[in-house]
Amino acid sequence: MSFSLHPRLAADSTYVGDFALSQLRLAGADFGPWLLLIPRKHDIEEIHHLSPSDQQTLWQESALVANCLESLFTPDKLNIAAIGNLVPQLHLHHVARFRDDAVWPNPIWGHLHANPRPGPQQTALVNQFRDALTPQGLTVLS
């Protein structure tokens, strides 16, 4: 069966591009930046449900995303998590955190009430990530 993105992930984020295994999306919340890495596998809810090879690929792609966030934004901390309590489809959150953000030092889950990021800012961030990650293997489907 082909990859199908959970409706909530589709509604709450913008497509950035695809790595070999995962789709990369930018969360629409005006916070972070906050990226989502979603393996394009059907009915996978946990990392350990992936094949060993796909687990390694996911960690490599996660490291690319983390390095990109550090390079572009110099956050005080990166929060990387696979929570999935509300959206069971496996996805990794990569959130750049700053000591002056709205909920520091608390985790964002259960504490953050962010408005949607304005469209022009969302588009600018998507393009910034595409520019930075295309040399790292990100492809963009039109």
C-alpha positions as a printed Julia matrix, in Angstrom:
142×3 Matrix{Float64}:
  0.0    0.0    0.0
  1.26   3.48  -0.8
  2.14   6.23   1.65
 -0.74   8.31   2.93
 -0.21  11.33   5.16
 -2.4   11.55   8.27
 -4.99  14.33   7.77
 -3.93  16.2   10.9
 -0.28  16.27   9.79
 -1.39  17.51   6.39
 -3.58  20.22   7.91
 -1.05  21.4   10.49
  2.09  21.57   8.32
  3.52  22.49   4.93
  5.43  20.19   2.59
  9.15  20.94   2.41
 10.49  17.92   0.53
 11.42  14.26   0.6
 14.48  12.37   1.73
 15.08   8.75   0.73
 12.75   7.47   3.49
 10.88  10.4    4.94
  8.8   13.4    4.02
  9.86  16.66   5.67
  7.19  19.18   6.66
  7.24  22.54   8.45
  4.73  22.88  11.28
  2.33  25.74  10.75
  2.54  26.99  14.32
  4.3   30.34  14.65
  6.91  28.83  16.92
 10.31  27.3   16.55
 11.04  26.57  13.69
  9.46  23.16  14.04
  9.97  20.43  11.46
  8.29  17.04  11.12
 10.05  14.04   9.61
  7.53  11.38   8.52
  8.69   8.01   7.16
  6.75   7.19   4.0
  5.68   3.76   5.24
  2.14   2.47   5.56
  0.75   1.73   9.05
  3.97   2.37  10.99
  3.45   3.88  14.43
  6.74   3.23  16.22
 10.41   3.52  15.26
 11.11  -0.08  16.23
  8.42  -1.22  13.75
 10.66  -0.04  10.9
 13.17  -2.45   9.41
 16.68  -2.11  10.88
 17.81  -0.48   7.63
 14.94   2.03   7.72
 15.67   2.78  11.39
 19.22   3.73  10.43
 18.01   5.84   7.51
 15.53   7.64   9.77
 18.27   8.5   12.27
 20.51   9.74   9.45
 17.74  11.94   8.09
 16.97  13.16  11.61
 20.62  14.15  12.04
 20.49  16.11   8.75
 17.42  18.0    9.98
 18.97  18.66  13.4
 22.22  19.9   11.86
 20.26  22.16   9.53
 18.28  23.69  12.4
 21.48  24.29  14.38
 23.26  25.81  11.42
 20.46  28.13  10.35
 19.04  29.22  13.71
 21.59  28.48  16.5
 18.95  27.32  19.0
 19.75  26.93  22.68
 18.36  23.37  22.51
 16.81  21.02  19.99
 13.81  18.99  21.08
 13.49  15.81  19.01
 10.58  13.53  19.84
  8.31  10.84  18.49
  5.21  11.32  20.64
  2.24  10.21  18.53
 -0.45  10.33  21.2
 -2.85  12.31  19.0
 -1.51  11.3   15.57
 -0.52   7.63  15.51
  1.4    7.82  12.2
  5.12   7.73  12.99
  6.6   11.22  12.82
  9.57  12.87  14.49
  9.29  16.42  15.77
 12.42  18.58  15.48
 11.84  21.81  17.4
 14.39  24.6   17.74
 14.11  25.97  21.26
 15.35  29.27  22.62
 15.67  30.48  26.2
 13.35  33.39  25.37
 10.6   31.3   23.7
  7.05  31.37  25.08
  7.27  28.18  27.15
 10.99  27.76  27.97
 12.13  25.6   29.74
  8.98  23.47  29.61
  8.32  21.06  26.76
  6.03  22.51  24.13
  3.54  19.64  24.37
  0.72  20.67  26.67
  2.19  24.15  27.22
  2.28  25.87  23.83
 -0.6   27.92  22.46
  0.74  29.29  19.17
 -1.08  31.04  16.38
 -0.57  29.93  12.78
  2.57  31.33  11.14
  1.65  33.95   8.51
  1.75  32.55   4.97
  4.67  34.65   3.66
  6.81  33.68   6.66
  5.87  30.0    6.23
  6.83  30.13   2.56
 10.13  31.88   3.33
 11.04  29.22   5.9
 10.1   26.37   3.56
 12.37  27.88   0.89
 15.18  28.37   3.42
 15.0   24.69   4.4
 14.85  23.58   0.78
 17.94  25.63  -0.06
 19.84  24.22   2.91
 18.79  20.59   2.57
 18.69  20.0   -1.19
 22.49  19.5   -1.25
 21.96  16.97   1.57
 19.61  14.8   -0.49
 16.25  16.52  -0.09
 14.14  16.42  -3.24
 11.05  18.53  -3.88
  8.12  17.07  -5.78
  6.2   19.61  -7.79
